[in-house]
Short mmCIF file of C-alpha atoms in Angstrom, two decimals:
data_model
loop_
_atom_site.label_atom_id
_atom_site.label_comp_id
_atom_site.label_asym_id
_atom_site.label_seq_id
_atom_site.Cartn_x
_atom_site.Cartn_y
_atom_site.Cartn_z
CA MET V 1 -16.36 31.56 67.34
CA ARG V 2 -18.78 31.03 64.47
CA PRO V 3 -21.51 28.45 65.04
CA GLU V 4 -21.25 25.22 63.08
CA PRO V 5 -23.37 25.12 59.91
CA LEU V 6 -26.94 23.95 60.33
CA ILE V 7 -28.26 21.65 57.59
CA ILE V 8 -31.74 20.22 57.19
CA GLY V 9 -32.26 17.08 55.11
CA PHE V 10 -35.57 15.56 54.08
CA ASP V 11 -37.14 12.93 51.85
CA THR V 12 -40.62 11.97 50.65
CA SER V 13 -39.63 9.56 47.86
CA ALA V 14 -41.43 6.59 49.47
CA ALA V 15 -44.34 6.06 51.85
CA HIS V 16 -42.95 8.40 54.48
CA CYS V 17 -42.19 11.97 55.41
CA ALA V 18 -38.66 12.02 56.86
CA ALA V 19 -36.36 14.82 58.01
CA ALA V 20 -33.20 15.38 60.05
CA LEU V 21 -31.41 18.46 61.37
CA LEU V 22 -27.61 18.37 61.37
CA GLN V 23 -25.20 20.77 63.08
CA GLY V 24 -21.54 20.15 62.40
CA ASP V 25 -21.34 16.36 62.44
CA ARG V 26 -24.14 15.82 64.96
CA ILE V 27 -27.79 15.09 64.27
CA LEU V 28 -29.78 17.34 66.60
CA VAL V 29 -33.18 15.86 65.88
CA GLU V 30 -34.84 13.67 63.27
CA ALA V 31 -38.23 12.20 62.54
CA THR V 32 -39.76 9.72 60.10
CA GLU V 33 -43.53 9.48 59.76
CA PRO V 34 -44.92 6.60 57.67
CA MET V 35 -47.66 7.75 55.27
CA ASP V 36 -49.02 6.65 51.91
CA LYS V 37 -50.26 10.13 51.02
CA GLY V 38 -50.41 13.60 52.51
CA GLN V 39 -46.70 14.43 52.27
CA ALA V 40 -47.44 17.75 50.56
CA GLU V 41 -49.45 18.90 53.56
CA ARG V 42 -47.18 17.40 56.21
CA LEU V 43 -43.64 18.13 55.02
CA VAL V 44 -43.24 21.81 55.89
CA PRO V 45 -44.97 21.47 59.29
CA LEU V 46 -42.65 18.54 60.05
CA LEU V 47 -39.62 20.67 59.17
CA GLU V 48 -40.97 23.47 61.37
CA ASP V 49 -41.41 21.00 64.23
CA LEU V 50 -37.77 19.92 63.94
CA LEU V 51 -36.51 23.49 63.88
CA ALA V 52 -38.63 24.41 66.89
CA SER V 53 -37.45 21.39 68.88
CA ALA V 54 -33.84 22.48 68.30
CA ASP V 55 -34.73 26.10 69.17
CA VAL V 56 -33.63 27.42 65.77
CA GLY V 57 -35.42 29.03 62.84
CA TRP V 58 -35.45 28.94 59.05
CA ARG V 59 -32.92 31.77 58.83
CA ASP V 60 -30.40 29.77 60.84
CA LEU V 61 -30.07 27.19 58.07
CA SER V 62 -26.87 27.07 56.03
CA ALA V 63 -28.07 24.59 53.40
CA ILE V 64 -30.86 22.17 52.50
CA GLY V 65 -30.44 18.54 51.48
CA VAL V 66 -33.25 16.80 49.64
CA GLY V 67 -33.85 13.26 48.50
CA ILE V 68 -34.36 13.27 44.72
CA GLY V 69 -35.34 9.63 44.29
CA PRO V 70 -35.57 7.22 42.67
CA GLY V 71 -38.99 6.49 44.06
CA ASN V 72 -42.58 7.62 43.92
CA PHE V 73 -43.01 10.39 41.33
CA THR V 74 -45.36 12.53 43.40
CA GLY V 75 -43.29 12.16 46.56
CA VAL V 76 -40.05 13.08 44.80
CA ARG V 77 -41.71 16.08 43.18
CA ILE V 78 -43.03 17.32 46.54
CA ALA V 79 -39.62 17.18 48.20
CA VAL V 80 -37.73 18.77 45.30
CA ALA V 81 -40.28 21.58 44.89
CA THR V 82 -40.14 22.28 48.61
CA ALA V 83 -36.33 22.36 48.64
CA ARG V 84 -36.20 24.71 45.67
CA GLY V 85 -38.74 27.05 47.22
CA LEU V 86 -36.97 27.11 50.57
CA ALA V 87 -33.58 27.69 48.97
CA LEU V 88 -34.94 30.59 46.95
CA GLY V 89 -36.69 32.16 49.93
CA LEU V 90 -33.79 31.73 52.35
CA GLY V 91 -30.90 32.38 49.99
CA VAL V 92 -29.14 29.10 50.83
CA PRO V 93 -28.08 26.22 48.57
CA ALA V 94 -30.30 23.19 48.04
CA ILE V 95 -28.42 19.97 47.31
CA GLY V 96 -30.10 16.96 45.72
CA ILE V 97 -29.01 13.52 46.92
CA SER V 98 -30.22 10.19 45.57
CA GLY V 99 -31.67 7.70 48.00
CA LEU V 100 -29.20 5.11 46.74
CA GLU V 101 -26.23 7.29 47.59
CA ALA V 102 -27.75 8.05 50.99
CA LEU V 103 -28.06 4.32 51.72
CA ALA V 104 -24.39 3.76 50.88
CA HIS V 105 -23.06 6.82 52.72
CA GLY V 106 -20.58 6.16 55.50
CA ILE V 107 -19.87 2.55 54.51
CA PRO V 108 -16.34 1.86 53.20
CA GLY V 109 -15.38 -0.26 50.22
CA VAL V 110 -17.58 -1.44 47.38
CA ARG V 111 -21.28 -1.04 48.14
CA VAL V 112 -24.41 -2.11 46.30
CA ALA V 113 -27.43 -0.04 47.34
CA SER V 114 -30.98 -1.03 46.42
CA ILE V 115 -34.46 0.46 46.79
CA ASP V 116 -37.81 -1.23 46.22
CA ALA V 117 -39.14 -0.19 42.80
CA ARG V 118 -42.39 -2.15 43.22
CA GLN V 119 -43.71 -4.80 40.84
CA GLY V 120 -40.83 -7.08 41.87
CA ARG V 121 -38.17 -4.69 40.59
CA LEU V 122 -35.26 -2.79 42.14
CA TYR V 123 -33.50 0.53 41.82
CA LEU V 124 -29.84 -0.37 42.21
CA GLN V 125 -26.43 1.30 42.09
CA THR V 126 -22.86 0.22 42.87
CA PHE V 127 -20.49 2.58 44.68
CA GLY V 128 -16.77 2.39 45.40
CA THR V 129 -15.58 0.79 42.17
CA PHE V 130 -12.94 2.42 39.99
CA ASP V 131 -15.37 3.82 37.42
CA GLY V 132 -18.60 3.71 39.44
CA THR V 133 -21.98 2.91 37.94
CA ARG V 134 -25.18 4.70 37.14
CA PRO V 135 -28.41 3.88 38.96
CA VAL V 136 -30.50 1.29 37.13
CA LEU V 137 -33.94 -0.27 37.25
CA CYS V 138 -33.58 -4.05 37.22
CA ASP V 139 -34.95 -7.40 38.34
CA ILE V 140 -33.32 -9.59 40.97
CA ASP V 141 -32.48 -12.05 38.16
CA THR V 142 -30.89 -9.41 35.90
CA LEU V 143 -28.56 -7.56 38.25
CA PRO V 144 -25.85 -5.48 36.57
CA ALA V 145 -22.34 -6.92 36.65
CA ILE V 146 -20.32 -6.38 39.82
CA PRO V 147 -16.50 -6.30 39.42
CA ALA V 148 -14.88 -9.65 40.13
CA ARG V 149 -13.52 -10.12 43.67
CA ALA V 150 -15.24 -6.91 44.78
CA GLU V 151 -17.01 -8.67 47.68
CA PRO V 152 -19.45 -5.78 48.02
CA LEU V 153 -21.53 -4.84 51.02
CA CYS V 154 -25.19 -4.85 50.02
CA ILE V 155 -27.53 -2.34 51.63
CA GLY V 156 -31.25 -1.83 51.29
CA HIS V 157 -34.13 -3.74 49.72
CA ARG V 158 -33.52 -7.50 49.32
CA ALA V 159 -29.90 -7.02 50.39
CA GLU V 160 -29.42 -10.66 51.38
CA GLU V 161 -30.61 -11.96 48.01
CA ILE V 162 -28.41 -9.49 46.15
CA ALA V 163 -25.42 -10.44 48.31
CA ASP V 164 -25.96 -14.12 47.50
CA ARG V 165 -25.89 -13.35 43.79
CA CYS V 166 -22.75 -11.20 43.77
CA ALA V 167 -20.61 -12.94 46.43
CA GLY V 168 -21.17 -10.07 48.82
CA GLN V 169 -22.39 -9.53 52.35
CA PRO V 170 -25.58 -7.82 53.54
CA ALA V 171 -25.05 -4.70 55.65
CA ALA V 172 -27.14 -2.14 57.48
CA PRO V 173 -27.05 1.58 56.63
CA VAL V 174 -24.85 3.69 58.92
CA HIS V 175 -27.36 6.55 59.01
CA SER V 176 -31.10 6.94 58.63
CA LEU V 177 -32.14 8.19 55.19
CA PRO V 178 -32.75 11.86 56.16
CA ALA V 179 -29.62 11.94 58.34
CA ALA V 180 -27.48 10.64 55.46
CA ILE V 181 -29.01 13.25 53.15
CA ALA V 182 -28.12 15.99 55.63
CA HIS V 183 -24.55 14.68 56.04
CA ILE V 184 -23.95 14.54 52.28
CA ALA V 185 -25.47 18.00 51.80
CA ALA V 186 -23.06 19.37 54.41
CA LEU V 187 -20.12 17.96 52.46
CA ARG V 188 -21.35 19.46 49.17
CA ARG V 189 -22.79 22.81 50.15
CA PHE V 190 -19.90 24.73 48.57
CA SER V 191 -19.38 22.47 45.55
CA THR V 192 -22.74 22.43 43.75
CA ALA V 193 -24.35 25.22 41.76
CA THR V 194 -27.20 23.30 40.14
CA ARG V 195 -30.73 23.12 41.49
CA PRO V 196 -31.89 19.71 42.71
CA ALA V 197 -33.83 17.77 40.08
CA PRO V 198 -35.85 14.56 40.39
CA LEU V 199 -34.12 11.29 39.52
CA TYR V 200 -36.57 9.20 37.50
CA LEU V 201 -35.66 5.73 36.24
CA ARG V 202 -39.12 4.63 35.05
CA PRO V 203 -40.38 6.32 31.83
CA ALA V 204 -43.89 6.53 33.26
CA ASP V 205 -42.56 8.42 36.29
CA ALA V 206 -42.12 11.50 34.15
CA ALA V 207 -45.88 11.92 33.62
CA PRO V 208 -47.31 15.24 34.86
CA SER V 209 -48.62 15.25 38.42
CA ARG V 210 -52.03 16.57 39.42
CA ASP V 211 -50.83 17.44 42.92
CA VAL V 212 -50.63 21.09 43.85
CA ALA V 213 -47.12 22.14 44.85
CA PRO V 214 -46.79 22.64 48.61
CA ARG V 215 -46.89 26.09 50.19
CA ILE V 216 -43.33 26.84 51.23
CA LEU V 217 -43.11 29.80 53.60
CA PRO V 218 -45.64 32.29 55.01
#
């Protein structure tokens, strides 16, 4: 009997370094370390720690899931560069997943996911409607239209305020961010052929970074 696929998911799009290891439909181990900087130095050692704690190695991985933002430019770049390097070195697919989709994963019906964009703004996206929506950068007072009678579940930053404004209900995520990324990557590992790319919603986020790309594998 073949072992169930092993997927690692990780994210550094905010002030954290977060990762989870999924086998089949079960999270074996996960960790989230709050940090304002230092993700480039910490990410790969954190992934190695997770693999070691599950008594598996890099070559046991079937796919890699990575958070592509929206969020901090440098953090998103670190995660995406690491995922691309690992995928190339290991010969496995790397699947990019937005943090907004990860927040909404596993929750039925119409969902409104939101992430703190700083300066009083939000990254926001609606899921589960007939035509879906694209992620947007908005203010709490200029939320995009939600379909009438949708009664969405609102997840993430300022969820209660958003729910009040769109006749919805606040809800908690089903999974942690890295666990959701790993779950979605497992579902898509045979259906994507494109490399993960950062999701930037602020024009200034596309400015070049001075950070050195992380070292991937020995």
